[in-house]
């Protein structure tokens, strides 16, 4: 170290030594190495001042932020081109030199580590301080020109070969870069860290295949980063072909970590436990407490996240889009961004819930005190839901060939339930209620029970409506589409106009009459069908019986023919046995002739009958065959 100190010379912008003859004193002190080494033995810290203790008095005072460093000039000049180029004026107060480093990267803590490096003390490079040391060394121009293995080379090697090879260290370094702008950006530290994180995350996604886990391990780490760094990582991940579902889930996880949950903050609004003014001013008070800086940060986060949302359907949930819409309206996001969110929600409206659509009708602080008109005092923002519904209908018209009825059926139930919720608002005008209820086409509702429930709640909340307004409201529903239970309830509902009750009863009577006629027709058709079935069954039974008798007769004839053939066969066999024994002895032949003569006298009729019998059996066999 001493050899390098002797070789390093401070440089002035003109090429001459900075400090003039003052360096001769340092040259003399270098001759006594032990005394200079004692400078690096320890630093004494007193409040915000640092003192280098040695036998050689300090001659250099450097101020970084609020900290004061009393050090020697030569160790710094020998390694820093920036300090060597400065024309430092002598100090009047302490017979040395004074220097104030403005906007020093990393602050006083980083400068203290650099002082240790300049004095030859061991320096611990770690992910927490490496980015600040890299930026500070660039600030002080600690290049290889002044010393081999200077701080720029050491920090750069540590970043490249140690930090970027580790996911955890890269996240740590990237978070430390949040306070090092613009140095970290100019030195490409942020870009290299973002590219490394994106590469590791996309490689993990490709290894998992088509399965997208509900919570990927790297989501939580990325969610701790600043929004501009998160944006760069998401852009790099998307460029590497990562699926939209993974990007959407990562964005939702980041929003949960940085944005407030509007549903929890406005808890109680659905039950109407707060007045309208209390809800509005509670939001204003919360924004005032957060401060203008935090409000601007929240607005930036919202606008940034919406700008990188995947365009694919289903990449993010409809609930998340509505939460983003509520938050964007609270923090006064741009109208173009709010319109974009409304269109996205409209394309996924069938996946929404009633609670998600309850968007409070709050005021922004830049709009002043709210107007006491009924339109301004409504609990919910009906206009936003109306625009979302219009976007949904436009999208359905463009997708008519992809089963639009399914979506309309789900949305009709959702709209009826939403109307039932907002009907409890005493400041909701009948015009807004009517326009929203008539937004869907007539064929979208297969049953009007939900619409009847919403109308009944509105009539109950607004008992002072005129008879004309009651009739106007009841015209929204079709009494023929009401179920039997709804008709029975409407028939006994005193809040309905008399004309509506009569229409409900008449339609129910007509449906009952049609049902009875339909049952009689069905009964007649059933009886005629049963009679025809019986007649056909009887005919089939008779045919089967006749066929069975024919089979029995043929079976009997075949059995008789078989018996006759068996008898004929036995007779022929007996004759062959008698003829084969003629050569045994003459007595037997003679006796056989006597027996034959006797048989001729007694059995003429039998011999005549046998051929006849044989012919009869033969004919039977032919007939049977």
Short mmCIF file of C-alpha atoms in Angstrom, two decimals, residues 25-541:
data_model
loop_
_atom_site.label_atom_id
_atom_site.label_comp_id
_atom_site.label_asym_id
_atom_site.label_seq_id
_atom_site.Cartn_x
_atom_site.Cartn_y
_atom_site.Cartn_z
CA UNK A 25 4.81 17.57 3.85
CA UNK A 26 2.98 14.39 2.79
CA UNK A 27 6.03 13.26 0.88
CA UNK A 28 8.07 13.64 4.04
CA UNK A 29 5.48 11.76 6.10
CA UNK A 30 5.51 8.87 3.65
CA UNK A 31 9.18 8.34 4.48
CA UNK A 32 8.05 7.21 7.92
CA UNK A 33 5.63 4.42 7.02
CA UNK A 34 4.72 3.42 10.57
CA UNK A 35 3.35 6.85 11.33
CA UNK A 36 1.11 6.82 8.27
CA UNK A 37 -0.10 3.33 8.98
CA UNK A 38 -1.13 4.52 12.42
CA UNK A 39 -3.54 6.89 10.68
CA UNK A 40 -5.58 3.88 9.53
CA UNK A 41 -5.58 2.25 12.92
CA UNK A 42 -8.86 3.79 14.01
CA UNK A 43 -11.46 6.47 13.41
CA UNK A 44 -12.86 8.36 16.36
CA UNK A 45 -16.52 9.31 15.99
CA UNK A 46 -17.84 12.24 18.00
CA UNK A 47 -21.48 13.10 17.23
CA UNK A 48 -21.42 13.90 13.48
CA UNK A 49 -17.63 14.20 13.16
CA UNK A 50 -15.02 11.62 12.23
CA UNK A 51 -11.34 12.00 13.17
CA UNK A 52 -8.46 10.01 11.79
CA UNK A 53 -6.14 9.32 14.75
CA UNK A 54 -2.43 9.24 14.06
CA UNK A 55 0.80 10.99 14.93
CA UNK A 56 0.37 13.14 11.83
CA UNK A 57 -2.26 15.90 12.26
CA UNK A 58 -5.20 15.96 9.85
CA UNK A 59 -5.31 18.71 7.26
CA UNK A 60 -8.51 17.97 5.29
CA UNK A 61 -12.12 18.55 6.37
CA UNK A 62 -14.81 17.00 4.15
CA UNK A 63 -18.52 17.48 4.69
CA UNK A 64 -20.96 14.90 3.36
CA UNK A 65 -24.58 15.70 4.17
CA UNK A 66 -24.51 16.62 7.88
CA UNK A 67 -21.35 14.64 8.72
CA UNK A 68 -17.87 16.18 9.04
CA UNK A 69 -14.75 14.11 8.28
CA UNK A 70 -11.33 15.26 9.57
CA UNK A 71 -8.84 13.27 7.49
CA UNK A 72 -5.61 13.52 5.60
CA UNK A 73 -5.66 14.83 2.08
CA UNK A 74 -3.09 12.63 0.40
CA UNK A 75 -4.73 9.15 0.79
CA UNK A 76 -7.84 10.48 -0.90
CA UNK A 77 -6.04 12.36 -3.66
CA UNK A 78 -3.96 9.30 -4.49
CA UNK A 79 -7.06 7.26 -5.35
CA UNK A 80 -9.66 9.82 -6.41
CA UNK A 81 -9.38 11.72 -9.65
CA UNK A 82 -12.27 13.96 -8.71
CA UNK A 83 -10.63 15.28 -5.53
CA UNK A 84 -7.29 15.54 -7.27
CA UNK A 85 -8.74 17.78 -9.98
CA UNK A 86 -10.33 20.20 -7.53
CA UNK A 87 -8.59 23.45 -6.73
CA UNK A 88 -9.12 23.24 -3.00
CA UNK A 89 -8.62 26.48 -1.12
CA UNK A 90 -6.93 26.44 2.30
CA UNK A 91 -9.21 26.77 5.28
CA UNK A 92 -8.87 29.78 7.52
CA UNK A 93 -10.26 28.15 10.63
CA UNK A 94 -8.25 24.90 10.92
CA UNK A 95 -5.12 25.60 8.81
CA UNK A 96 -6.16 22.84 6.36
CA UNK A 97 -8.55 22.40 3.50
CA UNK A 98 -12.35 22.36 3.44
CA UNK A 99 -14.47 20.43 0.91
CA UNK A 100 -18.22 19.83 0.73
CA UNK A 101 -19.42 16.96 -1.47
CA UNK A 102 -22.90 17.77 -2.81
CA UNK A 103 -25.38 14.95 -3.65
CA UNK A 104 -22.87 12.28 -2.76
CA UNK A 105 -24.27 8.79 -3.64
CA UNK A 106 -24.94 6.74 -0.53
CA UNK A 107 -24.40 9.58 1.91
CA UNK A 108 -22.01 9.73 4.81
CA UNK A 109 -22.07 5.98 5.51
CA UNK A 110 -20.79 5.19 2.05
CA UNK A 111 -18.13 7.88 2.28
CA UNK A 112 -16.90 6.38 5.54
CA UNK A 113 -16.40 3.02 3.80
CA UNK A 114 -14.48 4.76 1.02
CA UNK A 115 -12.25 6.45 3.58
CA UNK A 116 -11.39 3.04 5.02
CA UNK A 117 -10.53 1.82 1.53
CA UNK A 118 -8.32 4.83 0.92
CA UNK A 119 -6.49 4.29 4.21
CA UNK A 120 -5.94 0.61 3.42
CA UNK A 121 -8.39 -0.88 5.90
CA UNK A 122 -10.31 -4.01 4.84
CA UNK A 123 -13.68 -3.20 3.29
CA UNK A 124 -16.67 -5.54 3.43
CA UNK A 125 -18.45 -5.61 0.08
CA UNK A 126 -22.02 -6.93 0.39
CA UNK A 127 -25.31 -6.59 -1.51
CA UNK A 128 -26.47 -3.82 0.82
CA UNK A 129 -23.60 -1.42 0.08
CA UNK A 130 -22.25 -2.53 -3.29
CA UNK A 131 -24.52 -0.31 -5.41
CA UNK A 132 -23.76 2.78 -3.30
CA UNK A 133 -20.02 2.06 -3.37
CA UNK A 134 -20.12 1.57 -7.14
CA UNK A 135 -21.88 4.91 -7.63
CA UNK A 136 -19.67 6.72 -5.10
CA UNK A 137 -16.50 5.37 -6.67
CA UNK A 138 -17.73 6.63 -10.03
CA UNK A 139 -18.50 9.99 -8.42
CA UNK A 140 -14.94 10.22 -7.05
CA UNK A 141 -13.41 8.81 -10.28
CA UNK A 142 -11.53 6.01 -8.51
CA UNK A 143 -10.26 4.37 -11.71
CA UNK A 144 -7.35 2.06 -12.51
CA UNK A 145 -5.37 5.05 -13.71
CA UNK A 146 -4.53 5.94 -10.11
CA UNK A 147 -4.10 2.46 -8.69
CA UNK A 148 -4.48 -1.13 -9.85
CA UNK A 149 -7.48 -2.72 -8.22
CA UNK A 150 -9.11 0.60 -7.43
CA UNK A 151 -12.63 0.73 -6.05
CA UNK A 152 -14.42 0.95 -9.41
CA UNK A 153 -12.88 -2.30 -10.60
CA UNK A 154 -13.52 -4.09 -7.32
CA UNK A 155 -17.18 -3.05 -7.08
CA UNK A 156 -17.83 -3.81 -10.74
CA UNK A 157 -16.39 -7.32 -10.42
CA UNK A 158 -18.44 -7.97 -7.29
CA UNK A 159 -21.63 -6.86 -9.05
CA UNK A 160 -21.03 -8.97 -12.13
CA UNK A 161 -19.77 -12.21 -10.65
CA UNK A 162 -21.39 -12.32 -7.21
CA UNK A 163 -24.56 -10.26 -7.09
CA UNK A 164 -26.12 -11.01 -10.47
CA UNK A 165 -25.61 -14.74 -9.96
CA UNK A 166 -27.94 -14.72 -6.94
CA UNK A 167 -31.67 -13.96 -7.00
CA UNK A 168 -31.77 -12.71 -3.41
CA UNK A 169 -28.68 -10.49 -3.80
CA UNK A 170 -30.02 -9.03 -7.04
CA UNK A 171 -33.30 -8.08 -5.34
CA UNK A 172 -31.36 -6.49 -2.47
CA UNK A 173 -29.15 -4.45 -4.81
CA UNK A 174 -32.10 -3.32 -6.90
CA UNK A 175 -33.92 -2.09 -3.79
CA UNK A 176 -30.81 -0.18 -2.72
CA UNK A 177 -30.75 1.56 -6.11
CA UNK A 178 -34.00 3.35 -5.28
CA UNK A 179 -32.04 6.09 -3.48
CA UNK A 180 -29.16 6.24 -5.95
CA UNK A 181 -30.77 7.88 -8.96
CA UNK A 182 -29.54 8.90 -11.47
CA UNK A 183 -26.18 7.24 -10.81
CA UNK A 184 -27.54 3.70 -10.69
CA UNK A 185 -29.41 4.27 -13.95
CA UNK A 186 -26.44 5.75 -15.75
CA UNK A 187 -24.15 2.95 -14.62
CA UNK A 188 -26.67 0.35 -15.89
CA UNK A 189 -26.99 -1.24 -12.46
CA UNK A 190 -30.79 -1.09 -12.55
CA UNK A 191 -30.99 -2.45 -16.08
CA UNK A 192 -28.68 -5.38 -15.35
CA UNK A 193 -30.55 -6.28 -12.16
CA UNK A 194 -33.95 -6.12 -13.89
CA UNK A 195 -32.75 -8.25 -16.78
CA UNK A 196 -31.31 -10.82 -14.38
CA UNK A 197 -34.55 -11.01 -12.38
CA UNK A 198 -36.66 -11.28 -15.53
CA UNK A 199 -34.46 -14.05 -16.90
CA UNK A 200 -34.66 -16.09 -13.70
CA UNK A 201 -38.43 -15.56 -13.35
CA UNK A 202 -39.20 -16.46 -16.98
CA UNK A 203 -37.00 -19.55 -16.72
CA UNK A 204 -38.95 -20.63 -13.64
CA UNK A 205 -42.25 -20.13 -15.47
CA UNK A 206 -41.12 -22.14 -18.48
CA UNK A 207 -40.05 -25.02 -16.25
CA UNK A 208 -43.50 -25.25 -14.63
CA UNK A 209 -45.19 -25.89 -17.99
CA UNK A 210 -48.84 -24.98 -18.47
CA UNK A 211 -49.67 -25.03 -14.78
CA UNK A 212 -49.90 -21.54 -13.27
CA UNK A 213 -49.64 -21.76 -9.49
CA UNK A 214 -51.79 -19.47 -7.40
CA UNK A 215 -48.75 -17.92 -5.72
CA UNK A 216 -45.42 -18.14 -7.49
CA UNK A 217 -42.40 -17.88 -5.21
CA UNK A 218 -40.95 -14.79 -6.88
CA UNK A 219 -44.15 -12.72 -6.65
CA UNK A 220 -43.49 -11.61 -3.07
CA UNK A 221 -39.92 -10.52 -3.83
CA UNK A 222 -40.86 -8.50 -6.89
CA UNK A 223 -43.77 -6.90 -5.01
CA UNK A 224 -41.32 -5.15 -2.64
CA UNK A 225 -39.69 -3.14 -5.44
CA UNK A 226 -40.44 0.40 -6.48
CA UNK A 227 -43.02 0.83 -9.23
CA UNK A 228 -40.55 1.95 -11.94
CA UNK A 229 -38.31 -1.06 -11.29
CA UNK A 230 -41.34 -3.36 -11.21
CA UNK A 231 -42.47 -1.96 -14.55
CA UNK A 232 -39.11 -2.69 -16.15
CA UNK A 233 -39.14 -6.25 -14.83
CA UNK A 234 -42.67 -6.89 -16.11
CA UNK A 235 -41.76 -5.47 -19.51
CA UNK A 236 -38.72 -7.73 -19.71
CA UNK A 237 -40.69 -10.78 -18.56
CA UNK A 238 -43.40 -10.14 -21.16
CA UNK A 239 -40.77 -9.79 -23.87
CA UNK A 240 -39.52 -13.27 -22.98
CA UNK A 241 -42.94 -14.79 -23.78
CA UNK A 242 -44.31 -15.29 -20.28
CA UNK A 243 -48.02 -16.14 -20.18
CA UNK A 244 -50.54 -13.38 -19.58
CA UNK A 245 -52.04 -15.23 -16.60
CA UNK A 246 -48.71 -15.14 -14.75
CA UNK A 247 -48.18 -11.45 -15.50
CA UNK A 248 -51.73 -10.67 -14.39
CA UNK A 249 -51.34 -12.52 -11.10
CA UNK A 250 -48.03 -10.80 -10.43
CA UNK A 251 -49.64 -7.39 -11.04
CA UNK A 252 -52.54 -8.24 -8.71
CA UNK A 253 -50.09 -9.33 -6.02
CA UNK A 254 -48.16 -6.07 -6.39
CA UNK A 255 -51.35 -4.03 -6.14
CA UNK A 256 -52.37 -5.86 -2.95
CA UNK A 257 -49.02 -4.91 -1.44
CA UNK A 258 -49.00 -1.23 -2.40
CA UNK A 259 -52.59 -0.06 -2.86
CA UNK A 260 -55.24 0.21 -0.14
CA UNK A 261 -58.20 -2.14 -0.14
CA UNK A 262 -61.18 0.03 -0.98
CA UNK A 263 -63.73 -2.56 0.12
CA UNK A 264 -62.24 -2.66 3.63
CA UNK A 265 -61.90 1.11 3.90
CA UNK A 266 -65.50 1.69 2.92
CA UNK A 267 -66.87 -1.10 5.09
CA UNK A 268 -70.34 -0.22 6.30
CA UNK A 269 -71.29 1.70 3.19
CA UNK A 270 -73.38 -1.19 1.88
CA UNK A 271 -75.37 -1.24 5.09
CA UNK A 272 -75.83 2.54 4.94
CA UNK A 273 -74.43 3.01 8.42
CA UNK A 274 -72.84 6.37 7.46
CA UNK A 275 -74.31 9.49 6.01
CA UNK A 276 -73.28 10.63 2.58
CA UNK A 277 -71.27 13.59 3.85
CA UNK A 278 -69.48 11.43 6.43
CA UNK A 279 -68.36 8.98 3.74
CA UNK A 280 -67.11 11.72 1.47
CA UNK A 281 -65.24 13.69 4.07
CA UNK A 282 -63.73 10.59 5.67
CA UNK A 283 -62.08 9.90 2.32
CA UNK A 284 -60.91 13.49 2.10
CA UNK A 285 -59.48 13.37 5.62
CA UNK A 286 -57.64 10.14 4.82
CA UNK A 287 -56.09 11.70 1.72
CA UNK A 288 -55.04 14.78 3.69
CA UNK A 289 -53.41 12.62 6.35
CA UNK A 290 -51.49 10.66 3.74
CA UNK A 291 -50.08 13.83 2.27
CA UNK A 292 -49.65 15.09 -1.26
CA UNK A 293 -46.48 13.07 -1.83
CA UNK A 294 -48.06 9.75 -0.98
CA UNK A 295 -51.18 10.57 -2.99
CA UNK A 296 -49.02 11.28 -6.01
CA UNK A 297 -47.17 8.00 -5.48
CA UNK A 298 -50.45 6.07 -5.26
CA UNK A 299 -51.68 7.73 -8.44
CA UNK A 300 -48.44 6.84 -10.22
CA UNK A 301 -48.71 3.21 -9.12
CA UNK A 302 -52.30 2.94 -10.36
CA UNK A 303 -51.57 4.48 -13.74
CA UNK A 304 -48.46 2.36 -14.19
CA UNK A 305 -50.19 -0.92 -13.32
CA UNK A 306 -53.11 -0.23 -15.62
CA UNK A 307 -50.75 0.57 -18.49
CA UNK A 308 -49.13 -2.90 -18.29
CA UNK A 309 -52.29 -4.94 -17.72
CA UNK A 310 -52.46 -7.84 -20.22
CA UNK A 311 -55.14 -7.44 -22.85
CA UNK A 312 -56.06 -11.15 -22.81
CA UNK A 313 -59.46 -12.00 -21.37
CA UNK A 314 -59.20 -13.50 -17.90
CA UNK A 315 -55.61 -12.44 -17.23
CA UNK A 316 -56.89 -10.46 -14.23
CA UNK A 317 -60.17 -10.86 -12.37
CA UNK A 318 -63.14 -8.56 -12.74
CA UNK A 319 -63.06 -7.92 -8.99
CA UNK A 320 -59.49 -6.62 -9.28
CA UNK A 321 -60.41 -4.31 -12.16
CA UNK A 322 -63.28 -2.82 -10.15
CA UNK A 323 -61.03 -2.31 -7.13
CA UNK A 324 -58.53 -0.54 -9.36
CA UNK A 325 -61.36 1.58 -10.75
CA UNK A 326 -62.46 2.64 -7.26
CA UNK A 327 -58.91 3.45 -6.23
CA UNK A 328 -58.25 5.37 -9.45
CA UNK A 329 -61.31 7.51 -8.82
CA UNK A 330 -60.21 8.21 -5.24
CA UNK A 331 -56.76 9.40 -6.32
CA UNK A 332 -58.06 11.40 -9.31
CA UNK A 333 -56.48 9.35 -12.06
CA UNK A 334 -56.71 10.54 -15.64
CA UNK A 335 -60.12 10.25 -17.37
CA UNK A 336 -58.56 8.13 -20.14
CA UNK A 337 -57.35 5.59 -17.58
CA UNK A 338 -60.74 5.45 -15.86
CA UNK A 339 -62.44 4.96 -19.23
CA UNK A 340 -60.02 2.14 -20.06
CA UNK A 341 -60.85 0.39 -16.79
CA UNK A 342 -64.57 0.78 -17.43
CA UNK A 343 -64.21 -0.86 -20.84
CA UNK A 344 -62.23 -3.74 -19.37
CA UNK A 345 -64.87 -4.29 -16.69
CA UNK A 346 -67.61 -4.16 -19.33
CA UNK A 347 -65.99 -7.03 -21.23
CA UNK A 348 -66.01 -9.15 -18.04
CA UNK A 349 -69.21 -7.92 -16.42
CA UNK A 350 -70.73 -11.41 -16.16
CA UNK A 351 -67.95 -12.28 -13.66
CA UNK A 352 -68.67 -9.33 -11.34
CA UNK A 353 -70.56 -9.37 -8.07
CA UNK A 354 -72.97 -6.85 -6.61
CA UNK A 355 -70.59 -5.77 -3.87
CA UNK A 356 -67.89 -5.04 -6.47
CA UNK A 357 -70.24 -2.74 -8.38
CA UNK A 358 -71.07 -0.62 -5.34
CA UNK A 359 -68.82 2.30 -6.28
CA UNK A 360 -69.17 5.18 -3.80
CA UNK A 361 -70.07 8.57 -5.19
CA UNK A 362 -67.33 10.50 -3.38
CA UNK A 363 -65.86 13.88 -4.21
CA UNK A 364 -62.27 14.85 -4.80
CA UNK A 365 -60.67 17.58 -2.72
CA UNK A 366 -60.06 19.71 -5.81
CA UNK A 367 -63.79 19.86 -6.49
CA UNK A 368 -64.56 21.67 -3.27
CA UNK A 369 -67.58 21.17 -1.04
CA UNK A 370 -70.26 18.98 -2.52
CA UNK A 371 -73.49 20.45 -3.84
CA UNK A 372 -76.61 19.74 -1.81
CA UNK A 373 -78.62 18.58 -4.82
CA UNK A 374 -80.13 15.06 -4.73
CA UNK A 375 -77.98 14.01 -7.69
CA UNK A 376 -74.82 14.84 -5.74
CA UNK A 377 -75.99 13.23 -2.51
CA UNK A 378 -76.55 9.73 -3.85
CA UNK A 379 -74.62 7.00 -2.10
CA UNK A 380 -73.35 5.27 -5.23
CA UNK A 381 -71.98 6.35 -8.58
CA UNK A 382 -74.70 5.14 -10.93
CA UNK A 383 -73.16 6.77 -14.01
CA UNK A 384 -70.07 4.56 -13.85
CA UNK A 385 -72.15 1.39 -13.71
CA UNK A 386 -74.31 2.70 -16.56
CA UNK A 387 -71.24 3.20 -18.74
CA UNK A 388 -69.91 -0.24 -17.81
CA UNK A 389 -73.23 -1.78 -18.82
CA UNK A 390 -73.19 0.11 -22.12
CA UNK A 391 -69.69 -1.21 -22.87
CA UNK A 392 -70.92 -4.72 -22.08
CA UNK A 393 -73.84 -4.43 -24.51
CA UNK A 394 -71.55 -3.08 -27.21
CA UNK A 395 -69.19 -5.99 -26.67
CA UNK A 396 -72.09 -8.47 -26.81
CA UNK A 397 -73.23 -7.06 -30.13
CA UNK A 398 -69.76 -7.62 -31.54
CA UNK A 399 -69.73 -11.19 -30.21
CA UNK A 400 -73.21 -12.30 -31.30
CA UNK A 401 -71.87 -15.51 -32.79
CA UNK A 402 -70.28 -16.59 -29.50
CA UNK A 403 -73.38 -17.34 -27.40
CA UNK A 404 -74.27 -13.85 -26.20
CA UNK A 405 -77.42 -15.03 -24.39
CA UNK A 406 -75.42 -16.71 -21.63
CA UNK A 407 -73.70 -13.50 -20.66
CA UNK A 408 -76.92 -11.47 -20.82
CA UNK A 409 -78.71 -13.91 -18.56
CA UNK A 410 -76.01 -13.64 -15.91
CA UNK A 411 -75.81 -9.87 -16.27
CA UNK A 412 -79.60 -9.53 -15.96
CA UNK A 413 -79.51 -11.24 -12.56
CA UNK A 414 -76.52 -9.11 -11.56
CA UNK A 415 -78.27 -5.90 -12.62
CA UNK A 416 -81.48 -6.79 -10.77
CA UNK A 417 -79.53 -7.48 -7.58
CA UNK A 418 -77.63 -4.23 -8.05
CA UNK A 419 -80.89 -2.34 -8.49
CA UNK A 420 -82.17 -3.90 -5.27
CA UNK A 421 -79.06 -2.62 -3.45
CA UNK A 422 -79.13 0.95 -4.74
CA UNK A 423 -82.91 1.14 -4.28
CA UNK A 424 -82.27 1.56 -0.54
CA UNK A 425 -80.67 4.95 -1.22
CA UNK A 426 -83.22 7.63 -0.28
CA UNK A 427 -81.53 10.13 -2.65
CA UNK A 428 -81.67 7.93 -5.74
CA UNK A 429 -83.89 9.51 -8.36
CA UNK A 430 -86.54 7.49 -10.13
CA UNK A 431 -85.09 8.56 -13.50
CA UNK A 432 -81.70 6.99 -12.79
CA UNK A 433 -83.36 3.85 -11.52
CA UNK A 434 -85.58 3.61 -14.57
CA UNK A 435 -82.80 4.28 -17.11
CA UNK A 436 -80.56 1.66 -15.55
CA UNK A 437 -83.35 -0.92 -15.38
CA UNK A 438 -84.25 -0.36 -19.04
CA UNK A 439 -80.67 -0.69 -20.24
CA UNK A 440 -81.00 -4.41 -20.94
CA UNK A 441 -83.22 -5.60 -23.82
CA UNK A 442 -86.53 -7.30 -23.04
CA UNK A 443 -85.35 -10.77 -24.03
CA UNK A 444 -82.43 -10.59 -21.59
CA UNK A 445 -84.68 -11.40 -18.60
CA UNK A 446 -86.37 -14.78 -18.55
CA UNK A 447 -88.00 -13.94 -15.20
CA UNK A 448 -88.82 -10.54 -13.67
CA UNK A 449 -88.84 -11.61 -10.04
CA UNK A 450 -85.53 -9.84 -9.35
CA UNK A 451 -86.73 -6.64 -11.00
CA UNK A 452 -89.99 -6.79 -9.00
CA UNK A 453 -87.97 -7.16 -5.78
CA UNK A 454 -85.88 -4.06 -6.67
CA UNK A 455 -89.01 -2.04 -7.50
CA UNK A 456 -90.66 -3.07 -4.24
CA UNK A 457 -87.57 -2.02 -2.24
CA UNK A 458 -87.53 1.34 -4.04
CA UNK A 459 -91.22 1.91 -3.27
CA UNK A 460 -90.63 1.00 0.36
CA UNK A 461 -87.65 3.41 0.63
CA UNK A 462 -89.53 6.22 -1.13
CA UNK A 463 -93.03 6.19 0.38
CA UNK A 464 -93.79 9.72 -0.81
CA UNK A 465 -93.85 8.84 -4.53
CA UNK A 466 -96.85 9.99 -6.46
CA UNK A 467 -99.30 7.60 -8.09
CA UNK A 468 -97.95 8.57 -11.50
CA UNK A 469 -94.37 7.72 -10.48
CA UNK A 470 -95.53 4.41 -9.00
CA UNK A 471 -97.19 3.43 -12.27
CA UNK A 472 -94.15 4.61 -14.20
CA UNK A 473 -91.93 2.46 -12.06
CA UNK A 474 -94.13 -0.63 -12.25
CA UNK A 475 -94.20 -0.48 -16.04
CA UNK A 476 -90.60 -1.63 -15.98
CA UNK A 477 -91.61 -5.21 -15.16
CA UNK A 478 -93.66 -7.65 -17.19
CA UNK A 479 -96.36 -9.29 -15.05
CA UNK A 480 -96.43 -12.29 -17.37
CA UNK A 481 -92.80 -13.08 -16.43
CA UNK A 482 -93.49 -13.19 -12.69
CA UNK A 483 -93.49 -16.52 -10.90
CA UNK A 484 -96.46 -17.75 -8.91
CA UNK A 485 -94.91 -16.71 -5.58
CA UNK A 486 -94.12 -13.24 -6.91
CA UNK A 487 -97.68 -12.86 -8.19
CA UNK A 488 -99.10 -13.89 -4.82
CA UNK A 489 -96.84 -11.34 -3.09
CA UNK A 490 -97.75 -8.60 -5.57
CA UNK A 491 -101.47 -9.28 -5.16
CA UNK A 492 -101.17 -8.45 -1.45
CA UNK A 493 -98.66 -5.58 -1.81
CA UNK A 494 -100.21 -2.27 -0.78
CA UNK A 495 -97.27 -0.31 -2.19
CA UNK A 496 -98.15 -1.23 -5.77
CA UNK A 497 -100.68 0.77 -7.76
CA UNK A 498 -104.14 -0.79 -8.05
CA UNK A 499 -103.82 -1.08 -11.79
CA UNK A 500 -100.61 -3.08 -11.45
CA UNK A 501 -102.24 -5.45 -8.97
CA UNK A 502 -105.13 -6.03 -11.38
CA UNK A 503 -102.70 -6.74 -14.22
CA UNK A 504 -100.82 -9.23 -12.07
CA UNK A 505 -104.01 -11.03 -11.06
CA UNK A 506 -105.29 -11.10 -14.64
CA UNK A 507 -101.99 -12.46 -15.98
CA UNK A 508 -101.89 -15.11 -13.25
CA UNK A 509 -105.49 -16.12 -14.01
CA UNK A 510 -104.69 -16.34 -17.70
CA UNK A 511 -101.64 -18.50 -16.96
CA UNK A 512 -103.73 -20.78 -14.73
CA UNK A 513 -106.42 -21.12 -17.41
CA UNK A 514 -103.82 -21.94 -20.02
CA UNK A 515 -102.27 -24.42 -17.65
CA UNK A 516 -105.63 -26.13 -17.06
CA UNK A 517 -106.35 -26.30 -20.77
CA UNK A 518 -102.95 -27.69 -21.35
CA UNK A 519 -103.54 -30.39 -18.71
CA UNK A 520 -106.90 -31.41 -20.25
CA UNK A 521 -105.35 -31.63 -23.68
CA UNK A 522 -102.54 -33.66 -22.29
CA UNK A 523 -105.00 -35.97 -20.48
CA UNK A 524 -106.99 -36.58 -23.65
CA UNK A 525 -103.91 -37.23 -25.62
CA UNK A 526 -102.75 -39.61 -22.92
CA UNK A 527 -106.08 -41.55 -22.95
CA UNK A 528 -106.15 -41.92 -26.74
CA UNK A 529 -102.59 -43.05 -26.72
CA UNK A 530 -103.31 -45.60 -23.99
CA UNK A 531 -106.34 -47.00 -25.93
CA UNK A 532 -104.32 -47.35 -29.10
CA UNK A 533 -101.57 -49.02 -27.13
CA UNK A 534 -104.03 -51.54 -25.63
CA UNK A 535 -105.52 -52.44 -29.03
CA UNK A 536 -102.11 -52.98 -30.56
CA UNK A 537 -101.10 -55.11 -27.59
CA UNK A 538 -104.16 -57.40 -27.91
CA UNK A 539 -103.56 -57.92 -31.64
CA UNK A 540 -99.96 -58.84 -31.00
CA UNK A 541 -101.02 -61.38 -28.34
#
